[in-house]
Short mmCIF file of C-alpha atoms and ligand atoms in Angstrom, two decimals:
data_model
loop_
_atom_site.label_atom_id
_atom_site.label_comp_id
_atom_site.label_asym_id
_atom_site.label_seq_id
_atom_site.Cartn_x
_atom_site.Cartn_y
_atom_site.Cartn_z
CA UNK L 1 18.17 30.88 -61.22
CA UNK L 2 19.43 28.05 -63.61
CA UNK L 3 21.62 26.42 -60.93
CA UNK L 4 18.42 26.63 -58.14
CA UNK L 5 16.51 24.90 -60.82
CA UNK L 6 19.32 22.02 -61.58
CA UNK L 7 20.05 22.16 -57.86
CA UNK L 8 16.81 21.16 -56.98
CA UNK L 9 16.00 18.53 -59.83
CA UNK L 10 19.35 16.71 -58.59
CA UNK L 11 18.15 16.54 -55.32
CA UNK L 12 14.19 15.21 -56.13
CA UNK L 13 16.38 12.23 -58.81
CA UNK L 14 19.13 11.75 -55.29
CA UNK L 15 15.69 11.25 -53.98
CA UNK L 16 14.73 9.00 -56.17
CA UNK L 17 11.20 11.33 -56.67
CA UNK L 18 9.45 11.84 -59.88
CA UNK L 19 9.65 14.36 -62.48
CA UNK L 20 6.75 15.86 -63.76
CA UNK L 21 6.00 17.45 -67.24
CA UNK L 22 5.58 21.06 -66.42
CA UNK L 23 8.61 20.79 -63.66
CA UNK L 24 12.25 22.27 -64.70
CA UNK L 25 14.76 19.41 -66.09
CA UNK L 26 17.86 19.90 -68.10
CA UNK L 27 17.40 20.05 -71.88
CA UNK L 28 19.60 17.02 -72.25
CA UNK L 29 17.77 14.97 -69.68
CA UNK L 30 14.34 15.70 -71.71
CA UNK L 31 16.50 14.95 -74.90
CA UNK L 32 17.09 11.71 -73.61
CA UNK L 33 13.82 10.36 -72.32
CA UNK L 34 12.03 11.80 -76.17
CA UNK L 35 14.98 9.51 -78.08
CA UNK L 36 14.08 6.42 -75.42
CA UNK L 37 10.59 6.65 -75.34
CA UNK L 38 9.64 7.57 -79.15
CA UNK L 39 11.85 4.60 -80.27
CA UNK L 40 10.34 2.81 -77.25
CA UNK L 41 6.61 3.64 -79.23
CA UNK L 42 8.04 3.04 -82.81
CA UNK L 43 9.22 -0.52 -81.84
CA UNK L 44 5.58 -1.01 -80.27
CA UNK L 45 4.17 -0.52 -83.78
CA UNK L 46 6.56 -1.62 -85.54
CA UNK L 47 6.40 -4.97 -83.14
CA UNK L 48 2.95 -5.14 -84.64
CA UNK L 49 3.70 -6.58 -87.61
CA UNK L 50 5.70 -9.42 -87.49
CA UNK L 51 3.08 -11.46 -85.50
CA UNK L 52 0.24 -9.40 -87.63
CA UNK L 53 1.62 -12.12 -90.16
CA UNK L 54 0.13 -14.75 -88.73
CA UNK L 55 -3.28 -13.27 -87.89
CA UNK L 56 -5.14 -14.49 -90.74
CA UNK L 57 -3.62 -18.02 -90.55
CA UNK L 58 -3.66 -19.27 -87.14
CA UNK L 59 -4.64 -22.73 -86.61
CA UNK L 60 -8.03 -22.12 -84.69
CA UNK L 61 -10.43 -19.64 -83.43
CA UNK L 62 -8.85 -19.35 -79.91
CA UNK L 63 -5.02 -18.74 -81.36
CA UNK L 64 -6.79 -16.33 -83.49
CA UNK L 65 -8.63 -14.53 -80.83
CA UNK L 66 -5.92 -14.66 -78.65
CA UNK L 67 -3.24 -12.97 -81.41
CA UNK L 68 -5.46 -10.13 -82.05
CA UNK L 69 -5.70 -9.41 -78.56
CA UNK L 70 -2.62 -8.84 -78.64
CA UNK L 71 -1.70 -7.33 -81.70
CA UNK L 72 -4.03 -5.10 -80.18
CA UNK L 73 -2.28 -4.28 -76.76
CA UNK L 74 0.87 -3.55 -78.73
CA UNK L 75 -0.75 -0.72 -80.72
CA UNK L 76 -2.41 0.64 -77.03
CA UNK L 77 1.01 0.42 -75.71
CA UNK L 78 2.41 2.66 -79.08
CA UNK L 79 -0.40 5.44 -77.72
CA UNK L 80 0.51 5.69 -74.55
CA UNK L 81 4.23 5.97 -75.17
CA UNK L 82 4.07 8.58 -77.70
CA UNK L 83 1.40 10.51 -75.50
CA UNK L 84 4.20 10.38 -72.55
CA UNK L 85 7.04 11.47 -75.20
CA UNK L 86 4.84 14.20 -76.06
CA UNK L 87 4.27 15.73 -72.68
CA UNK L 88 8.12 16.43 -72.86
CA UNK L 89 6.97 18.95 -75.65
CA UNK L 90 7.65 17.09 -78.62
CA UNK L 91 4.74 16.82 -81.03
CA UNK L 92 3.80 13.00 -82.39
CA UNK L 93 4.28 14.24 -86.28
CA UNK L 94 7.42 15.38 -85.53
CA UNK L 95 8.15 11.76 -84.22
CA UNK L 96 6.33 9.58 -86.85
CA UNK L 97 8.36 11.64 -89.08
CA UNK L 98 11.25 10.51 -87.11
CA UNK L 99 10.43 6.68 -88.02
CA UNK L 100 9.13 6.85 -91.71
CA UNK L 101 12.23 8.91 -92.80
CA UNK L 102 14.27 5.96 -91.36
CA UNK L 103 16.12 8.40 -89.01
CA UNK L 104 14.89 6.97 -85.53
CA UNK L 105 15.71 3.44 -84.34
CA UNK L 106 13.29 0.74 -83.46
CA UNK L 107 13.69 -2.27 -81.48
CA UNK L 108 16.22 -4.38 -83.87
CA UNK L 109 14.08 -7.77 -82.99
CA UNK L 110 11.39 -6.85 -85.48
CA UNK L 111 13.51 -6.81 -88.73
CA UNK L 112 13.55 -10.56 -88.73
CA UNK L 113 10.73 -12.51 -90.41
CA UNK L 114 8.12 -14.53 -88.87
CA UNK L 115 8.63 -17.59 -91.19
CA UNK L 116 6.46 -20.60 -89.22
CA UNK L 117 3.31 -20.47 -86.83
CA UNK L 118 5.65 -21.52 -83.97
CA UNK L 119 7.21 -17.79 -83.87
CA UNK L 120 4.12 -16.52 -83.09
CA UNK L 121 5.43 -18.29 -79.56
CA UNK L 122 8.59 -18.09 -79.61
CA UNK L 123 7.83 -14.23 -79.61
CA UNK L 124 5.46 -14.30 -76.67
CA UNK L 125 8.08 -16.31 -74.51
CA UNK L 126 11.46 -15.08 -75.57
CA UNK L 127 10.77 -11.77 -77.31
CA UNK L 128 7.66 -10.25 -74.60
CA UNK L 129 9.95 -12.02 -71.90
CA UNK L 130 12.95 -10.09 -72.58
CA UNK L 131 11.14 -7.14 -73.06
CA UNK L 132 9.04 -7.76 -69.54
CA UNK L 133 12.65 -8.19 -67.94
CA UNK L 134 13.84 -4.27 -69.22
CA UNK L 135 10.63 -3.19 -69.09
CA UNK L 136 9.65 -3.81 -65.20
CA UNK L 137 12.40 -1.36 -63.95
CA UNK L 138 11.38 1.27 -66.03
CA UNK L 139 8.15 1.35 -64.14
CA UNK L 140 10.93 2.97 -60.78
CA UNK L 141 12.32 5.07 -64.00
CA UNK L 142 12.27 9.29 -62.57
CA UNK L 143 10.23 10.29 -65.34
CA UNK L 144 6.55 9.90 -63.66
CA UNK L 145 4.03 9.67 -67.35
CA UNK L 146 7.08 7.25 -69.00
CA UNK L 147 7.26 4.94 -65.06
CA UNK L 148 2.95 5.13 -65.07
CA UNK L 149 2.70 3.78 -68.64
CA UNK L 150 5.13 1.18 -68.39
CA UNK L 151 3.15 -0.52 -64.74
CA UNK L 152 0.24 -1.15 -67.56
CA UNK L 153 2.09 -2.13 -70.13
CA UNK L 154 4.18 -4.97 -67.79
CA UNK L 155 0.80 -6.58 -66.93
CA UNK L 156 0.00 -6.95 -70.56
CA UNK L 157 3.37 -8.05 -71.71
CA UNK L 158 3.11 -10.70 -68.92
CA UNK L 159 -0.48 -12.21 -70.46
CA UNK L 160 1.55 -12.11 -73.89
CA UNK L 161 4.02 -13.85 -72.31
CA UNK L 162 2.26 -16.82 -70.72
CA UNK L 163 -0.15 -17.07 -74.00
CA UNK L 164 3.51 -17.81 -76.13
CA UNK L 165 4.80 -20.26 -73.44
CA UNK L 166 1.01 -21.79 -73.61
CA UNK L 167 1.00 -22.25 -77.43
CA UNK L 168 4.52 -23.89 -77.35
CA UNK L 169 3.76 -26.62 -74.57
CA UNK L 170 0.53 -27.15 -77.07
CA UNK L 171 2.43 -27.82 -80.01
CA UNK L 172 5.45 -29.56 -78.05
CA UNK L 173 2.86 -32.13 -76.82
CA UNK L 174 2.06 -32.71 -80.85
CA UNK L 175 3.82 -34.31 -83.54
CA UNK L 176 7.53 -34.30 -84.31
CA UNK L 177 6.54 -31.87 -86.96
CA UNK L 178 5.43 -29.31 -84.37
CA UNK L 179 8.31 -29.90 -82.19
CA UNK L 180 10.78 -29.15 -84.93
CA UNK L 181 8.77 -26.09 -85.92
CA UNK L 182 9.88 -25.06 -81.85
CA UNK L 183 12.74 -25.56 -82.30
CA UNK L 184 13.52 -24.14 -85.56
CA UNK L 185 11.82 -20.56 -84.41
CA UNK L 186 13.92 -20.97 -80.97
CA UNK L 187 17.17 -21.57 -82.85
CA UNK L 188 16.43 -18.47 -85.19
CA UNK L 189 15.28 -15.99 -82.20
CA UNK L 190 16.77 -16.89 -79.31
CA UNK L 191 20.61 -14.89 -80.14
CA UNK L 192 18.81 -11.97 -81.91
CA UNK L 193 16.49 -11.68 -78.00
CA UNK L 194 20.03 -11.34 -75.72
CA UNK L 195 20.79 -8.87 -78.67
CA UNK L 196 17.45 -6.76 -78.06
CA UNK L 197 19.18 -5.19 -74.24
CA UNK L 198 21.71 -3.38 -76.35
CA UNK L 199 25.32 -3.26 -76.34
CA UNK L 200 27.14 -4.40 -73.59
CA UNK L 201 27.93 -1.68 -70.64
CA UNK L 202 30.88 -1.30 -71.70
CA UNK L 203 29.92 0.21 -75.36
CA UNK L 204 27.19 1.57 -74.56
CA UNK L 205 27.42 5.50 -74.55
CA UNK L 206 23.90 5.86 -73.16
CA UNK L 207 23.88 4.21 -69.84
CA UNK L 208 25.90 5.69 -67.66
CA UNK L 209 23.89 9.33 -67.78
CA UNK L 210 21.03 7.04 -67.60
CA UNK L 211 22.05 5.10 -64.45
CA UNK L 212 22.39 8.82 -62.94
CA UNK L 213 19.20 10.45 -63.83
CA UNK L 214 17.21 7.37 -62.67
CA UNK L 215 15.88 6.12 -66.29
CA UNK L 216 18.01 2.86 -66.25
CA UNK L 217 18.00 0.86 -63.19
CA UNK L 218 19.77 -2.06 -64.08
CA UNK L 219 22.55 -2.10 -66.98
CA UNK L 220 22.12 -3.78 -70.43
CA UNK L 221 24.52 -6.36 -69.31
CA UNK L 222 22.69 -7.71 -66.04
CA UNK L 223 19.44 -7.46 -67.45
CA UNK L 224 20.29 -9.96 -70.22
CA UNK L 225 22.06 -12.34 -67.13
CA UNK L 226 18.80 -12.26 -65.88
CA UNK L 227 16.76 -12.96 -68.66
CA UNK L 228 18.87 -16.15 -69.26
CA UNK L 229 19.09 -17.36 -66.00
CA UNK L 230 15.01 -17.10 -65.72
CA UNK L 231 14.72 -18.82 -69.80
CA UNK L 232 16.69 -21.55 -69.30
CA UNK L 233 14.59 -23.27 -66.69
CA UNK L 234 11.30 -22.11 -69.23
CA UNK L 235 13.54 -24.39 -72.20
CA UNK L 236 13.53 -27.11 -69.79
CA UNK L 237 10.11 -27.60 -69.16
CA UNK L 238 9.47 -27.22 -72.56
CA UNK L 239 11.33 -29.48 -73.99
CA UNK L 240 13.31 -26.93 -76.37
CA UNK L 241 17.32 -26.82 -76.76
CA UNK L 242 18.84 -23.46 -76.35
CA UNK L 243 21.38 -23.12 -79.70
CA UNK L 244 24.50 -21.99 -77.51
CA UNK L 245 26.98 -25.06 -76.93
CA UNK L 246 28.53 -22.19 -74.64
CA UNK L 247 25.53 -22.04 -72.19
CA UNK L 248 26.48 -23.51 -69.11
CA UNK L 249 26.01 -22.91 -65.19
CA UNK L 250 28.55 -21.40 -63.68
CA UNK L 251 28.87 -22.21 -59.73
CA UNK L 252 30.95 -19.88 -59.01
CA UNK L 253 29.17 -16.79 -60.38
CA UNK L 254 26.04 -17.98 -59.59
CA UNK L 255 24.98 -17.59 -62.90
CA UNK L 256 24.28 -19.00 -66.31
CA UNK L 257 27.38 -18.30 -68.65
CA UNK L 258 26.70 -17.94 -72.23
CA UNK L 259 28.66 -17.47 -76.10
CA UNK L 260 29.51 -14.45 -77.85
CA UNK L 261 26.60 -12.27 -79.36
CA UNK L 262 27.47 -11.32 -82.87
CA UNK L 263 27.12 -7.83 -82.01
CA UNK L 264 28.34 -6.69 -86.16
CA UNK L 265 25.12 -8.32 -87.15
CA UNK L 266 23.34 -6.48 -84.24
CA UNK L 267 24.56 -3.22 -85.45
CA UNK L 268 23.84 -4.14 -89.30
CA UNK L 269 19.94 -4.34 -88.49
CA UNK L 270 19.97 -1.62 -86.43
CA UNK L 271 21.42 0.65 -88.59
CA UNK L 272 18.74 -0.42 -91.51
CA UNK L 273 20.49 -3.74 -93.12
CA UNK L 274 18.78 -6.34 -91.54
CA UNK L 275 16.52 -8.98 -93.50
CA UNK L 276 13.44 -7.22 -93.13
CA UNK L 277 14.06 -3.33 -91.94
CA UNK L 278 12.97 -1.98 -95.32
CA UNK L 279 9.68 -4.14 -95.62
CA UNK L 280 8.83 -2.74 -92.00
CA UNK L 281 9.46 0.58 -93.06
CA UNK L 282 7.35 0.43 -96.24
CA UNK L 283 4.48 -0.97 -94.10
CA UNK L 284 4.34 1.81 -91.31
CA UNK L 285 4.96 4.49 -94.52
CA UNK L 286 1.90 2.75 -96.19
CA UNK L 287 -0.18 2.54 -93.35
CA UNK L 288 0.63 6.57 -92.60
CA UNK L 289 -0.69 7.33 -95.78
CA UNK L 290 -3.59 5.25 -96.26
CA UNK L 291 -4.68 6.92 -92.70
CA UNK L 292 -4.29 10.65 -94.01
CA UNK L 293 -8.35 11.00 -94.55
CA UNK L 294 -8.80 9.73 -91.21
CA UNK L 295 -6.88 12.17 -89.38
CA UNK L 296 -8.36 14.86 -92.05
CA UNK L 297 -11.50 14.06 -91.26
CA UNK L 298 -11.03 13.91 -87.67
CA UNK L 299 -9.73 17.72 -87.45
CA UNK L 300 -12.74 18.66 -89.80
CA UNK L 301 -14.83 17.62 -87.04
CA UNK L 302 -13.12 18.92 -84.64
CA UNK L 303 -12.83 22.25 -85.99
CA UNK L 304 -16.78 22.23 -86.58
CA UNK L 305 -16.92 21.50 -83.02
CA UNK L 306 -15.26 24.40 -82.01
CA UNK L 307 -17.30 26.66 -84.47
CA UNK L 308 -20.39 25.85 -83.05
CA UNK L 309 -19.66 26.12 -79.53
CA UNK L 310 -18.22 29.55 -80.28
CA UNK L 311 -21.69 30.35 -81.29
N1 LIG W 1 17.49 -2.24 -81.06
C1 LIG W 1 17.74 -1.07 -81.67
N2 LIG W 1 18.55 -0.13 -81.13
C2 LIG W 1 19.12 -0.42 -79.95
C3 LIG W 1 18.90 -1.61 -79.27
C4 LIG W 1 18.05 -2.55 -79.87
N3 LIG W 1 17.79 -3.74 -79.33
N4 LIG W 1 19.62 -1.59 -78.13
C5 LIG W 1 20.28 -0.42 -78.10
N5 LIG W 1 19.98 0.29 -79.20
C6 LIG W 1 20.52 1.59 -79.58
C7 LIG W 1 20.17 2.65 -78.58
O1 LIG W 1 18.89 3.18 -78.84
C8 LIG W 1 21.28 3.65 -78.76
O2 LIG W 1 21.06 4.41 -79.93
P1 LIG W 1 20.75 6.02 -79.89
O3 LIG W 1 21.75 6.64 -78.95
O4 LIG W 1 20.86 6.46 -81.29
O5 LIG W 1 19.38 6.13 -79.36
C9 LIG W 1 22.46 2.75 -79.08
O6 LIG W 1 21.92 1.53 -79.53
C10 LIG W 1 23.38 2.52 -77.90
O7 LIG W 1 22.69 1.81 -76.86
P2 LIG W 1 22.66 2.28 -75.33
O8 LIG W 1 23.71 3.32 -75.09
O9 LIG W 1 22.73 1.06 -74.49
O10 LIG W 1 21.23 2.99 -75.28
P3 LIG W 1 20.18 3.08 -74.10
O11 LIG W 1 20.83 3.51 -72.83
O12 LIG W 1 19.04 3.88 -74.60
O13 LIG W 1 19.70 1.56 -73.87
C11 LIG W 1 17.69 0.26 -74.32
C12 LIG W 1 19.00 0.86 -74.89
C13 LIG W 1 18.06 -0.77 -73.26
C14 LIG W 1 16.93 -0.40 -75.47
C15 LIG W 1 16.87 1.41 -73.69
O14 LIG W 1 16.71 2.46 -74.61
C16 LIG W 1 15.52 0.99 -73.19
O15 LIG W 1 15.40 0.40 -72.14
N6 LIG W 1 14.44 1.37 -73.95
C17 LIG W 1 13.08 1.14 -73.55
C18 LIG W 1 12.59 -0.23 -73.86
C19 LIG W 1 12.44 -0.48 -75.34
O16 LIG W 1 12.51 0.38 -76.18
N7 LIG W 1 12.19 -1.72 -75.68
C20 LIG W 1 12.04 -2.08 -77.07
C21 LIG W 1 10.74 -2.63 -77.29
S1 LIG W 1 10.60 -4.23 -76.72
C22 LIG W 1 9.00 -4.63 -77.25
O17 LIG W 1 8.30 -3.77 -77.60
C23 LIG W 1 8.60 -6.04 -77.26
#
């Protein structure tokens, strides 16, 4: 019966169809898409608080607006990650618990500090733009709740985008003070973003399984091609200096090349040594626990609920 099931779940992914919750799937295939997604939902959150920095000291009303807005997406688009991990049957404790014992892995772009206003920008252009540019062909991933979230979450990541490019034009139109608070964020962000698509294909144990079950379109490699071929045009405009003496067009390839990423570094944060993984940690622990009456409180009620309509 097992090889009817598999035999017909490899022909719906050679179709490129979707896979629904209660529908058959190999173990390892569901193993897969809990590990992307829950980290996917952790780095959400997590993502929250570097820019949550800056909420109660933006320079006017409409920045201020603006950032909570979308401090506020970024939370929504936590909730409707972890609801798609659970419909693969694993329960949301069971992942929070994942993150706050410092066992699951988070987007390694949010253990760096948030130092001046300007990286409030820098992370709407660089960071939400490299995430928009792995992000849109996860909405054709074969898992249909992970490929219906992600359509939302794109159109949101795109306003976050355009409201970072918007606040550095602002403040590259200002003094020289403003424009060397640009730069300064772009020089400290801009390696750490081509680091966010992972390791290159080549060590990256992940993608190939991926490329066959339908969850990764495009590889880490030619999604970060892409995301510097669309950012240096962006730097242009702006006015900014990408900090890669490498970065050049190449005619022949058709394409942007670019220096070496210090991937040691990369691997450093990821693994829980970067400058700021333990402070981001302590937060999300904090903020668990200052939450507990909440959720107590909330299955009180519930629980009264269901008494009285049982009488
Ligand atoms: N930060 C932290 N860990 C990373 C990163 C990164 N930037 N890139 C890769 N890794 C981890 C992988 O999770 C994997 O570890 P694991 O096997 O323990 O899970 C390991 O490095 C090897 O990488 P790959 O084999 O390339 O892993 P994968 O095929 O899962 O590709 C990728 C990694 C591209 C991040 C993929 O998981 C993905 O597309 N995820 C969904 C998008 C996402 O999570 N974006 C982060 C949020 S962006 C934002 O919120 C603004």
């Amino acid at each position: 019966a097992e090889t009817a099931l598999q035999a017909a779940f490899d022909e719906k992914i050679n179709a490129d169809g979707k896979i629904e919750p209660r529908e058959w799937m190999p173990e390892a295939y569901r193993k897969t898409l809990v590990r992307q997604i829950s980290q996917h939902a952790h780095s959400e959150i997590v993502g929250m608080l570097p820019e949550g920095n800056w909420i109660s000291r933006a320079p006017s009303l409409k920045r201020k607006a603006i950032l909570i807005a979308k401090v506020q997406d970024e939370a929504g688009h936590g909730l409707y990650l972890y609801s798609a991990a659970e419909t693969l049957g694993t329960g949301r404790d069971e992942m929070l618990d994942a993150l706050h014992s410092g066992k699951a892995k988070y987007s390694s772009i949010f253990n760096y500090p948030t130092l001046n206003w300007a990286d409030v920008g820098v992370i709407g252009w660089l960071v939400d733009g490299a995430a928009i540019m792995n992000q849109i062909p996860l909405c054709r991933c074969s898992y249909g709740p992970y490929a219906r979230a992600m359509v939302r979450v794109c159109k949101e990541e795109s306003f976050h985008q355009r409201q970072g490019y918007e606040a550095l034009l602002v403040l590259m139109k200002g003094s020289q003070a403003q424009r060397d608070m640009v730069q300064d964020a772009v020089n400290r962000t801009w390696w750490k973003c081509l680091a966010m698509f992972g390791p290159p294909d080549a060590d990256s144990p992940n993608s190939d399984q991926g490329r066959r079950w339908g969850i990764k379109r495009i590889s880490n490699d030619d999604l970060r091609q892409k995301f510097v071929d669309a950012t240096v045009p962006q730097a242009k405009v702006l006015g900014v200096t990408l900090p890669d003496p490498d970065l050049k067009w190449n005619e022949e390839r058709g394409h942007y090349d670019y220096g070496a990423i210090d991937w040691d570094e990369f691997w450093q944060t990821v693994n829980g040594h970067g400058p700021c993984n333990k402070e981001r940690l302590a937060t999300r622990v904090k903020a668990h626990e200052d939450g507990a009456w909440v959720r107590a409180a909330a299955l009180a009620h519930a629980e009264k609920q269901e008494q009285r309509s049982m009488k």
